[in-house]
PDB file of C-alpha atoms in Angstrom:
ATOM      1  CA  MET A 100    -142.398  83.971  11.639  1.00  0.00           C
ATOM      2  CA  THR A 101    -139.597  86.350  12.557  1.00  0.00           C
ATOM      3  CA  ASN A 102    -138.517  86.896  16.115  1.00  0.00           C
ATOM      4  CA  GLN A 103    -139.008  90.512  17.082  1.00  0.00           C
ATOM      5  CA  PRO A 104    -138.225  92.018  20.462  1.00  0.00           C
ATOM      6  CA  TYR A 105    -141.195  92.943  22.596  1.00  0.00           C
ATOM      7  CA  TYR A 106    -141.719  93.939  26.220  1.00  0.00           C
ATOM      8  CA  GLU A 107    -143.565  92.409  29.147  1.00  0.00           C
ATOM      9  CA  THR A 108    -144.595  94.583  32.065  1.00  0.00           C
ATOM     10  CA  MET A 109    -145.833  92.913  35.226  1.00  0.00           C
ATOM     11  CA  TYR A 110    -147.321  95.206  37.815  1.00  0.00           C
ATOM     12  CA  ILE A 111    -148.871  94.590  41.212  1.00  0.00           C
ATOM     13  CA  LEU A 112    -151.850  96.585  42.443  1.00  0.00           C
ATOM     14  CA  ARG A 113    -152.948  97.074  46.058  1.00  0.00           C
ATOM     15  CA  PRO A 114    -155.150  94.144  47.160  1.00  0.00           C
ATOM     16  CA  THR A 115    -157.867  96.460  48.496  1.00  0.00           C
ATOM     17  CA  ILE A 116    -158.806  97.783  45.046  1.00  0.00           C
ATOM     18  CA  PRO A 117    -162.291  96.743  43.816  1.00  0.00           C
ATOM     19  CA  GLU A 118    -162.387  94.643  40.625  1.00  0.00           C
ATOM     20  CA  ASP A 119    -163.989  97.391  38.519  1.00  0.00           C
ATOM     21  CA  GLU A 120    -161.135  99.722  39.455  1.00  0.00           C
ATOM     22  CA  VAL A 121    -158.625  97.053  38.418  1.00  0.00           C
ATOM     23  CA  ASP A 122    -160.262  97.017  34.988  1.00  0.00           C
ATOM     24  CA  SER A 123    -160.000 100.806  34.805  1.00  0.00           C
ATOM     25  CA  HIS A 124    -156.261 100.583  35.619  1.00  0.00           C
ATOM     26  CA  LEU A 125    -155.802  98.044  32.831  1.00  0.00           C
ATOM     27  CA  LYS A 126    -157.604 100.342  30.363  1.00  0.00           C
ATOM     28  CA  LYS A 127    -155.648 103.368  31.624  1.00  0.00           C
ATOM     29  CA  TYR A 128    -152.234 101.747  31.081  1.00  0.00           C
ATOM     30  CA  THR A 129    -153.299 100.346  27.711  1.00  0.00           C
ATOM     31  CA  GLU A 130    -154.297 103.856  26.590  1.00  0.00           C
ATOM     32  CA  ILE A 131    -151.021 105.301  27.915  1.00  0.00           C
ATOM     33  CA  LEU A 132    -149.034 102.727  25.926  1.00  0.00           C
ATOM     34  CA  GLU A 133    -150.972 103.382  22.735  1.00  0.00           C
ATOM     35  CA  SER A 134    -150.733 107.170  23.069  1.00  0.00           C
ATOM     36  CA  ALA A 135    -146.957 106.867  23.585  1.00  0.00           C
ATOM     37  CA  GLY A 136    -146.559 104.897  20.355  1.00  0.00           C
ATOM     38  CA  GLY A 137    -146.647 101.343  21.708  1.00  0.00           C
ATOM     39  CA  GLU A 138    -148.928  98.489  20.741  1.00  0.00           C
ATOM     40  CA  VAL A 139    -150.497  96.186  23.344  1.00  0.00           C
ATOM     41  CA  LEU A 140    -150.108  92.567  22.243  1.00  0.00           C
ATOM     42  CA  ASP A 141    -151.596  90.819  25.255  1.00  0.00           C
ATOM     43  CA  SER A 142    -152.999  91.693  28.656  1.00  0.00           C
ATOM     44  CA  GLN A 143    -153.709  89.241  31.431  1.00  0.00           C
ATOM     45  CA  MET A 144    -155.147  89.781  34.855  1.00  0.00           C
ATOM     46  CA  ARG A 145    -153.427  87.139  37.003  1.00  0.00           C
ATOM     47  CA  GLY A 146    -155.606  87.749  40.050  1.00  0.00           C
ATOM     48  CA  LYS A 147    -154.889  88.274  43.726  1.00  0.00           C
ATOM     49  CA  ARG A 148    -151.854  86.377  45.013  1.00  0.00           C
ATOM     50  CA  ARG A 149    -149.749  86.279  48.130  1.00  0.00           C
ATOM     51  CA  LEU A 150    -146.521  88.258  47.827  1.00  0.00           C
ATOM     52  CA  ALA A 151    -143.166  86.563  48.445  1.00  0.00           C
ATOM     53  CA  TYR A 152    -142.364  89.319  50.932  1.00  0.00           C
ATOM     54  CA  PRO A 153    -144.368  92.275  52.270  1.00  0.00           C
ATOM     55  CA  ILE A 154    -144.324  95.419  50.141  1.00  0.00           C
ATOM     56  CA  GLY A 155    -145.239  98.359  52.300  1.00  0.00           C
ATOM     57  CA  LYS A 156    -147.877  96.882  54.580  1.00  0.00           C
ATOM     58  CA  HIS A 157    -149.307  94.577  51.900  1.00  0.00           C
ATOM     59  CA  LYS A 158    -148.952  90.791  52.019  1.00  0.00           C
ATOM     60  CA  GLU A 159    -151.080  90.247  48.898  1.00  0.00           C
ATOM     61  CA  GLY A 160    -151.363  91.977  45.559  1.00  0.00           C
ATOM     62  CA  ILE A 161    -153.330  91.882  42.321  1.00  0.00           C
ATOM     63  CA  TYR A 162    -151.026  90.849  39.476  1.00  0.00           C
ATOM     64  CA  VAL A 163    -151.493  92.192  35.939  1.00  0.00           C
ATOM     65  CA  GLN A 164    -149.291  91.407  32.935  1.00  0.00           C
ATOM     66  CA  LEU A 165    -149.011  93.509  29.765  1.00  0.00           C
ATOM     67  CA  SER A 166    -147.144  92.359  26.652  1.00  0.00           C
ATOM     68  CA  HIS A 167    -146.409  95.224  24.286  1.00  0.00           C
ATOM     69  CA  GLN A 168    -144.083  96.341  21.549  1.00  0.00           C
ATOM     70  CA  GLY A 169    -142.783  99.636  20.300  1.00  0.00           C
ATOM     71  CA  ASP A 170    -139.623 101.651  19.890  1.00  0.00           C
ATOM     72  CA  GLY A 171    -138.771 101.522  23.605  1.00  0.00           C
ATOM     73  CA  GLN A 172    -139.615 105.175  24.280  1.00  0.00           C
ATOM     74  CA  HIS A 173    -143.118 104.228  25.434  1.00  0.00           C
ATOM     75  CA  ILE A 174    -141.748 102.342  28.450  1.00  0.00           C
ATOM     76  CA  ALA A 175    -140.576 105.490  30.244  1.00  0.00           C
ATOM     77  CA  VAL A 176    -144.039 107.038  29.877  1.00  0.00           C
ATOM     78  CA  LEU A 177    -145.745 103.879  31.189  1.00  0.00           C
ATOM     79  CA  GLU A 178    -143.395 103.469  34.145  1.00  0.00           C
ATOM     80  CA  LYS A 179    -143.720 107.142  35.083  1.00  0.00           C
ATOM     81  CA  ALA A 180    -147.516 106.776  35.206  1.00  0.00           C
ATOM     82  CA  MET A 181    -147.170 103.674  37.393  1.00  0.00           C
ATOM     83  CA  ARG A 182    -144.662 105.365  39.685  1.00  0.00           C
ATOM     84  CA  LEU A 183    -146.984 108.332  40.277  1.00  0.00           C
ATOM     85  CA  THR A 184    -150.027 106.310  41.377  1.00  0.00           C
ATOM     86  CA  GLU A 185    -150.372 104.839  44.848  1.00  0.00           C
ATOM     87  CA  ASP A 186    -152.381 101.875  43.557  1.00  0.00           C
ATOM     88  CA  VAL A 187    -149.339 100.254  41.886  1.00  0.00           C
ATOM     89  CA  ILE A 188    -147.084  98.862  44.608  1.00  0.00           C
ATOM     90  CA  ARG A 189    -144.482  97.283  42.282  1.00  0.00           C
ATOM     91  CA  TYR A 190    -143.783  97.006  38.536  1.00  0.00           C
ATOM     92  CA  LEU A 191    -141.135  95.500  36.281  1.00  0.00           C
ATOM     93  CA  THR A 192    -140.598  95.691  32.514  1.00  0.00           C
ATOM     94  CA  VAL A 193    -138.521  93.043  30.737  1.00  0.00           C
ATOM     95  CA  LYS A 194    -137.421  92.957  27.091  1.00  0.00           C
ATOM     96  CA  GLN A 195    -138.281  89.615  25.432  1.00  0.00           C
ATOM     97  CA  ASP A 196    -136.929  88.073  22.244  1.00  0.00           C
ATOM     98  CA  GLY A 197    -138.873  85.437  20.382  1.00  0.00           C
ATOM     99  CA  PRO A 198    -142.190  84.978  18.674  1.00  0.00           C
ATOM    100  CA  LEU A 199    -144.785  87.571  19.555  1.00  0.00           C
ATOM    101  CA  PRO A 200    -147.554  86.418  21.898  1.00  0.00           C
ATOM    102  CA  ALA A 201    -151.053  86.134  20.443  1.00  0.00           C
ATOM    103  CA  LYS A 202    -153.385  89.073  21.043  1.00  0.00           C
ATOM    104  CA  ARG A 203    -155.977  88.296  23.707  1.00  0.00           C
ATOM    105  CA  VAL A 204    -157.452  89.675  26.901  1.00  0.00           C
ATOM    106  CA  VAL A 205    -157.987  87.203  29.737  1.00  0.00           C
ATOM    107  CA  LYS A 206    -159.643  88.225  32.968  1.00  0.00           C
ATOM    108  CA  THR A 207    -159.549  85.906  35.967  1.00  0.00           C
ATOM    109  CA  SER A 208    -161.612  86.813  38.953  1.00  0.00           C
ATOM    110  CA  GLU A 209    -160.855  85.546  42.450  1.00  0.00           C
ATOM    111  CA  LYS A 210    -164.212  83.721  42.527  1.00  0.00           C
ATOM    112  CA  ASN A 211    -163.360  81.694  39.390  1.00  0.00           C
ATOM    113  CA  VAL A 212    -159.953  80.713  40.780  1.00  0.00           C
ATOM    114  CA  LYS A 213    -161.546  79.417  44.006  1.00  0.00           C
ATOM    115  CA  GLU A 214    -164.146  77.424  42.039  1.00  0.00           C
ATOM    116  CA  ASP A 215    -161.430  75.868  39.866  1.00  0.00           C
ATOM    117  CA  LYS A 216    -159.458  74.774  42.934  1.00  0.00           C
ATOM    118  CA  GLU A 217    -162.578  73.196  44.454  1.00  0.00           C
ATOM    119  CA  VAL A 218    -163.203  71.200  41.273  1.00  0.00           C
ATOM    120  CA  GLU A 219    -159.567  70.079  41.070  1.00  0.00           C
ATOM    121  CA  ASN A 220    -159.486  68.814  44.657  1.00  0.00           C
ATOM    122  CA  LYS A 221    -162.946  67.211  44.625  1.00  0.00           C
ATOM    123  CA  GLU A 222    -163.259  63.766  46.171  1.00  0.00           C
ATOM    124  CA  THR A 223    -165.776  61.225  44.954  1.00  0.00           C
ATOM    125  CA  THR A 224    -167.208  58.401  47.016  1.00  0.00           C
ATOM    126  CA  THR A 225    -167.804  55.030  45.417  1.00  0.00           C
ATOM    127  CA  GLU A 226    -169.113  51.785  46.798  1.00  0.00           C
ATOM    128  CA  ASP A 227    -167.101  48.659  46.063  1.00  0.00           C
ATOM    129  CA  LYS A 228    -167.686  45.077  47.119  1.00  0.00           C
ATOM    130  CA  ASP A 229    -164.893  43.344  48.975  1.00  0.00           C
ATOM    131  CA  GLN A 230    -164.146  39.621  48.624  1.00  0.00           C
ATOM    132  CA  LYS A 231    -166.983  38.645  51.014  1.00  0.00           C
ATOM    133  CA  GLY A 232    -169.524  40.572  48.978  1.00  0.00           C
ATOM    134  CA  ASP A 233    -169.951  43.273  51.627  1.00  0.00           C
ATOM    135  CA  LEU A 234    -170.201  46.850  50.447  1.00  0.00           C
ATOM    136  CA  LYS A 235    -167.351  49.097  51.423  1.00  0.00           C
ATOM    137  CA  GLU A 236    -166.999  52.803  50.843  1.00  0.00           C
ATOM    138  CA  THR A 237    -163.847  54.109  49.208  1.00  0.00           C
ATOM    139  CA  LYS A 238    -162.804  57.641  48.445  1.00  0.00           C
ATOM    140  CA  LYS A 239    -161.108  58.443  45.203  1.00  0.00           C
ATOM    141  CA  SER A 240    -159.230  61.713  45.026  1.00  0.00           C
ATOM    142  CA  GLU A 241    -159.343  63.613  41.773  1.00  0.00           C
ATOM    143  CA  ASN A 242    -156.511  65.949  42.667  1.00  0.00           C
ATOM    144  CA  LYS A 243    -154.734  66.913  39.442  1.00  0.00           C
ATOM    145  CA  ASP A 244    -151.393  67.350  41.232  1.00  0.00           C
ATOM    146  CA  SER A 245    -151.269  63.687  42.257  1.00  0.00           C
ATOM    147  CA  VAL A 246    -152.104  62.592  38.703  1.00  0.00           C
ATOM    148  CA  THR A 247    -149.388  64.850  37.366  1.00  0.00           C
ATOM    149  CA  GLU A 248    -146.909  63.498  39.902  1.00  0.00           C
ATOM    150  CA  ALA A 249    -147.740  59.895  38.959  1.00  0.00           C
ATOM    151  CA  GLU A 250    -147.328  60.714  35.282  1.00  0.00           C
ATOM    152  CA  GLY A 251    -144.028  62.410  36.070  1.00  0.00           C
ATOM    153  CA  GLN A 252    -142.766  59.307  37.876  1.00  0.00           C
ATOM    154  CA  LYS A 253    -143.774  57.193  34.876  1.00  0.00           C
ATOM    155  CA  ASP A 254    -141.929  59.549  32.513  1.00  0.00           C
ATOM    156  CA  ILE A 255    -138.796  59.388  34.677  1.00  0.00           C
ATOM    157  CA  LYS A 256    -138.913  55.587  34.672  1.00  0.00           C
ATOM    158  CA  GLU A 257    -139.299  55.514  30.872  1.00  0.00           C
ATOM    159  CA  ALA A 258    -136.407  57.961  30.440  1.00  0.00           C
ATOM    160  CA  LYS A 259    -134.147  55.798  32.618  1.00  0.00           C
ATOM    161  CA  GLU A 260    -135.061  52.708  30.585  1.00  0.00           C
ATOM    162  CA  ILE A 261    -134.232  54.502  27.334  1.00  0.00           C
ATOM    163  CA  GLU A 262    -130.949  55.734  28.790  1.00  0.00           C
ATOM    164  CA  ASN A 263    -130.019  52.200  29.904  1.00  0.00           C
ATOM    165  CA  LYS A 264    -130.792  50.842  26.412  1.00  0.00           C
ATOM    166  CA  GLU A 265    -128.565  53.508  24.830  1.00  0.00           C
ATOM    167  CA  ILE A 266    -125.723  52.634  27.201  1.00  0.00           C
ATOM    168  CA  GLU A 267    -126.092  48.943  26.320  1.00  0.00           C
ATOM    169  CA  LYS A 268    -125.958  49.796  22.592  1.00  0.00           C
ATOM    170  CA  LYS A 269    -122.755  51.818  23.072  1.00  0.00           C
ATOM    171  CA  GLU A 270    -121.124  48.950  24.978  1.00  0.00           C
ATOM    172  CA  ASP A 271    -121.878  46.469  22.151  1.00  0.00           C
TER     173      ASP A 271
END
């Protein structure tokens, strides 16, 4: 596979826009790109997120990412359309080198994100017997971050052991 340059445009919409209007914006900018000679490779709706700093009077925004390719002339047309609408509060286009992303359209609604977080942080209650045979209740957290952190600590320990073995080999 050859590495061809392509472009990624991330834009932030006002947080007060209804979800059906967000979809219409995505379709609108896809059509603008295609009419200007570009090809949309991937589009992802990243959902509503808190901004790092306020933009205008907004503390949140709806993030959308478009990956596209073309001769470069299509970018000016796309950015002009974004600049002229009040719904887009910020946008940025970056030229990427590397393998082209796979074509797909992923839509993430705010409801699905909340449900995923609830599942990730779910606690389960189990009953265990202590040494006397009495039942005791324990809570087991199923937080994925803590599992990832534990795995990370294990990986660091293994890497240090490998490094120490290599140092010992060099000394011999």
